[in-house]
């Protein structure tokens, strides 16, 4: 067996964009998608814009300030005022790199190079065929060529909007000859009160992000990485996937309520793999355990070990088992470390209205601005969606006569169904006749380092 090369144990936190490792602190976030009109002007303006881009080190300081503010404002029945704070990051698509004339020859990630519009058919997105071309059922803006994405996250809409105006001024959008054109912008907001950190179906989100070597206190064992033969300017960068995901919450709630004999809360938990509190059903299979959910040392301390012939605790096709199968593969000697993704994103749209609840029908658009970082889109997001969530025979190492079925939440394909929902009759299949998560757009990006923004992307203006 070849000797494994050790991975770096330290990271340049002043060079890596802040959202990648620590996540930009936010109560609201705007995703600003753009095309480049004038390449020389844009690249010269990037030198000024780069000063606004927050690094991981700066983001960690922001989080320290937030925590200090909380400690100095003890609970009095009212939450302390939020500190005015804003963070900016930027990323580029393959089309953006080509537009700027920046070489990405050493990128071997086929998903990134083709773009998500072309990849939508592989992801299972619904659409129509126009001759030899597949056209997904996406919002028109995402059928355009998008060159880049600016993330602006902050404590309030007012703070974020002020920063957007500053950014637009840098790129000349208040002049007759701007260097970029806004394709679309989407605004997301953390849900109110106790619903904060929960997505619109009501489940706690972002519980099981991976630890990072050289950043987290308890990282996973080092694993060989692929697709890392890159140009020097690519160091400290990361691939970013964005998905515009609409959630049909009233319809999902109606489906859960139609199966009262199993209990709607239990059915929802078995479809997701966690209770709404975040407690994993592998540890709390039949009743929610909020104390377990609140303990970060315990709420992820499970692996589906010795359960390859067993669905009583957690169905094979539950969302968290499909997208992070743990021992289902590791007991077969298959590492999942190169499939890990760092999830970000934020919710968008209003809370469900009384009329929507009464009619069990969606009237207002809401969902998740899904974002995730990884070293390879092909090995990360694309593989998870295509080979795991959409694959009704996965996990393939299971030893039961039942077919696992589709990921009930994000799995896409014909004749959607899954087994294992009924813990007393795991062979019983449940038909999923509706899609509760509907993709309406997206793109693949690369988030370069601050040094790359200055030295490779930015160009001094010609005299």
mmCIF file of C-alpha atoms in Angstrom, residues 22-160:
data_model
loop_
_atom_site.group_PDB
_atom_site.id
_atom_site.type_symbol
_atom_site.label_atom_id
_atom_site.label_comp_id
_atom_site.label_asym_id
_atom_site.label_seq_id
_atom_site.Cartn_x
_atom_site.Cartn_y
_atom_site.Cartn_z
ATOM 1 C CA UNK A 22 -16.642 29.582 9.290
ATOM 2 C CA UNK A 23 -19.715 30.904 7.497
ATOM 3 C CA UNK A 24 -20.437 34.623 7.329
ATOM 4 C CA UNK A 25 -22.535 35.671 10.365
ATOM 5 C CA UNK A 26 -25.972 36.675 9.166
ATOM 6 C CA UNK A 27 -29.558 37.446 9.907
ATOM 7 C CA UNK A 28 -30.094 38.209 6.231
ATOM 8 C CA UNK A 29 -28.094 37.510 3.074
ATOM 9 C CA UNK A 30 -28.311 38.648 -0.534
ATOM 10 C CA UNK A 31 -27.032 36.507 -3.409
ATOM 11 C CA UNK A 32 -26.060 38.913 -6.210
ATOM 12 C CA UNK A 33 -25.544 37.184 -9.576
ATOM 13 C CA UNK A 34 -23.836 39.141 -12.331
ATOM 14 C CA UNK A 35 -22.367 39.160 -15.830
ATOM 15 C CA UNK A 36 -19.155 40.991 -16.720
ATOM 16 C CA UNK A 37 -19.594 43.684 -19.383
ATOM 17 C CA UNK A 38 -16.145 45.253 -19.552
ATOM 18 C CA UNK A 39 -13.343 42.865 -18.606
ATOM 19 C CA UNK A 40 -10.383 45.321 -18.234
ATOM 20 C CA UNK A 41 -12.452 47.755 -16.183
ATOM 21 C CA UNK A 42 -13.935 45.017 -14.018
ATOM 22 C CA UNK A 43 -10.554 43.471 -13.278
ATOM 23 C CA UNK A 44 -9.095 46.835 -12.285
ATOM 24 C CA UNK A 45 -12.085 47.525 -10.046
ATOM 25 C CA UNK A 46 -11.608 44.125 -8.376
ATOM 26 C CA UNK A 47 -8.521 45.528 -6.649
ATOM 27 C CA UNK A 48 -10.739 47.973 -4.776
ATOM 28 C CA UNK A 49 -13.500 45.413 -4.235
ATOM 29 C CA UNK A 50 -11.073 42.846 -2.762
ATOM 30 C CA UNK A 51 -10.638 45.101 0.277
ATOM 31 C CA UNK A 52 -14.304 44.426 1.138
ATOM 32 C CA UNK A 53 -13.915 40.641 0.977
ATOM 33 C CA UNK A 54 -13.832 39.145 4.459
ATOM 34 C CA UNK A 55 -11.392 36.374 5.225
ATOM 35 C CA UNK A 56 -11.890 33.506 7.657
ATOM 36 C CA UNK A 57 -9.718 35.339 10.206
ATOM 37 C CA UNK A 58 -11.887 38.461 9.957
ATOM 38 C CA UNK A 59 -15.060 36.367 10.148
ATOM 39 C CA UNK A 60 -13.844 34.633 13.309
ATOM 40 C CA UNK A 61 -13.199 38.047 14.863
ATOM 41 C CA UNK A 62 -16.762 39.040 13.955
ATOM 42 C CA UNK A 63 -18.056 35.941 15.699
ATOM 43 C CA UNK A 64 -15.937 36.738 18.769
ATOM 44 C CA UNK A 65 -17.485 40.212 18.863
ATOM 45 C CA UNK A 66 -20.965 38.738 18.640
ATOM 46 C CA UNK A 67 -20.231 36.338 21.498
ATOM 47 C CA UNK A 68 -18.689 39.110 23.612
ATOM 48 C CA UNK A 69 -21.778 41.245 23.008
ATOM 49 C CA UNK A 70 -24.009 38.405 24.171
ATOM 50 C CA UNK A 71 -21.962 37.868 27.342
ATOM 51 C CA UNK A 72 -22.069 41.566 28.192
ATOM 52 C CA UNK A 73 -25.828 41.655 27.655
ATOM 53 C CA UNK A 74 -27.205 38.920 29.961
ATOM 54 C CA UNK A 75 -30.701 37.596 29.383
ATOM 55 C CA UNK A 76 -33.340 39.927 30.764
ATOM 56 C CA UNK A 77 -36.325 38.543 28.974
ATOM 57 C CA UNK A 78 -35.317 40.428 25.836
ATOM 58 C CA UNK A 79 -32.661 39.606 23.281
ATOM 59 C CA UNK A 80 -29.745 42.085 23.111
ATOM 60 C CA UNK A 81 -29.612 44.383 20.122
ATOM 61 C CA UNK A 82 -27.829 42.869 17.138
ATOM 62 C CA UNK A 83 -24.401 44.326 16.339
ATOM 63 C CA UNK A 84 -24.312 46.058 12.935
ATOM 64 C CA UNK A 85 -22.113 43.780 10.861
ATOM 65 C CA UNK A 86 -21.667 42.845 7.211
ATOM 66 C CA UNK A 87 -19.530 40.375 5.264
ATOM 67 C CA UNK A 88 -18.800 40.136 1.544
ATOM 68 C CA UNK A 89 -17.456 37.188 -0.500
ATOM 69 C CA UNK A 90 -17.205 36.571 -4.244
ATOM 70 C CA UNK A 91 -16.965 33.572 -6.565
ATOM 71 C CA UNK A 92 -16.818 32.930 -10.314
ATOM 72 C CA UNK A 93 -18.266 30.369 -12.691
ATOM 73 C CA UNK A 94 -16.295 28.678 -15.440
ATOM 74 C CA UNK A 95 -17.954 31.130 -17.828
ATOM 75 C CA UNK A 96 -16.640 33.987 -15.715
ATOM 76 C CA UNK A 97 -13.100 32.624 -15.816
ATOM 77 C CA UNK A 98 -13.295 32.266 -19.591
ATOM 78 C CA UNK A 99 -14.724 35.777 -19.932
ATOM 79 C CA UNK A 100 -11.801 37.219 -17.950
ATOM 80 C CA UNK A 101 -9.226 35.124 -19.797
ATOM 81 C CA UNK A 102 -8.086 33.363 -16.621
ATOM 82 C CA UNK A 103 -6.753 29.887 -17.232
ATOM 83 C CA UNK A 104 -8.538 27.042 -15.503
ATOM 84 C CA UNK A 105 -6.809 24.322 -17.502
ATOM 85 C CA UNK A 106 -5.830 22.393 -14.393
ATOM 86 C CA UNK A 107 -9.413 22.211 -13.220
ATOM 87 C CA UNK A 108 -10.424 18.624 -13.977
ATOM 88 C CA UNK A 109 -13.837 19.018 -12.357
ATOM 89 C CA UNK A 110 -16.180 18.279 -15.254
ATOM 90 C CA UNK A 111 -19.244 19.503 -13.370
ATOM 91 C CA UNK A 112 -17.718 22.941 -12.790
ATOM 92 C CA UNK A 113 -16.480 23.209 -16.365
ATOM 93 C CA UNK A 114 -19.883 22.372 -17.885
ATOM 94 C CA UNK A 115 -21.939 24.511 -15.499
ATOM 95 C CA UNK A 116 -25.089 23.571 -13.621
ATOM 96 C CA UNK A 117 -27.509 24.428 -16.423
ATOM 97 C CA UNK A 118 -25.937 21.716 -18.586
ATOM 98 C CA UNK A 119 -25.709 19.413 -15.547
ATOM 99 C CA UNK A 120 -29.360 19.842 -14.535
ATOM 100 C CA UNK A 121 -30.482 16.759 -16.460
ATOM 101 C CA UNK A 122 -27.881 14.660 -14.606
ATOM 102 C CA UNK A 123 -29.130 16.040 -11.288
ATOM 103 C CA UNK A 124 -32.659 14.896 -12.120
ATOM 104 C CA UNK A 125 -34.198 18.368 -12.395
ATOM 105 C CA UNK A 126 -37.482 18.396 -14.264
ATOM 106 C CA UNK A 127 -37.639 20.047 -17.663
ATOM 107 C CA UNK A 128 -38.346 19.584 -21.350
ATOM 108 C CA UNK A 129 -36.303 18.529 -24.346
ATOM 109 C CA UNK A 130 -36.016 21.019 -27.186
ATOM 110 C CA UNK A 131 -34.407 19.051 -29.977
ATOM 111 C CA UNK A 132 -31.172 17.688 -28.561
ATOM 112 C CA UNK A 133 -31.136 20.249 -25.746
ATOM 113 C CA UNK A 134 -32.616 19.717 -22.288
ATOM 114 C CA UNK A 135 -34.153 22.826 -20.732
ATOM 115 C CA UNK A 136 -34.844 22.602 -16.982
ATOM 116 C CA UNK A 137 -37.896 24.164 -15.372
ATOM 117 C CA UNK A 138 -35.831 26.978 -13.925
ATOM 118 C CA UNK A 139 -36.356 30.672 -13.402
ATOM 119 C CA UNK A 140 -35.378 32.589 -16.581
ATOM 120 C CA UNK A 141 -32.435 34.352 -14.910
ATOM 121 C CA UNK A 142 -30.669 31.043 -14.286
ATOM 122 C CA UNK A 143 -30.976 30.085 -17.937
ATOM 123 C CA UNK A 144 -28.707 33.029 -18.710
ATOM 124 C CA UNK A 145 -24.953 32.748 -18.495
ATOM 125 C CA UNK A 146 -23.858 33.823 -15.021
ATOM 126 C CA UNK A 147 -20.244 34.927 -14.585
ATOM 127 C CA UNK A 148 -20.074 35.513 -10.864
ATOM 128 C CA UNK A 149 -21.796 35.653 -7.502
ATOM 129 C CA UNK A 150 -21.335 38.172 -4.711
ATOM 130 C CA UNK A 151 -22.531 37.173 -1.237
ATOM 131 C CA UNK A 152 -23.508 40.001 1.105
ATOM 132 C CA UNK A 153 -24.461 38.813 4.598
ATOM 133 C CA UNK A 154 -25.294 40.968 7.582
ATOM 134 C CA UNK A 155 -27.352 41.787 10.621
ATOM 135 C CA UNK A 156 -30.165 43.630 8.791
ATOM 136 C CA UNK A 157 -31.530 44.542 5.383
ATOM 137 C CA UNK A 158 -30.406 48.129 5.930
ATOM 138 C CA UNK A 159 -26.788 47.115 6.590
ATOM 139 C CA UNK A 160 -26.712 44.727 3.633
#
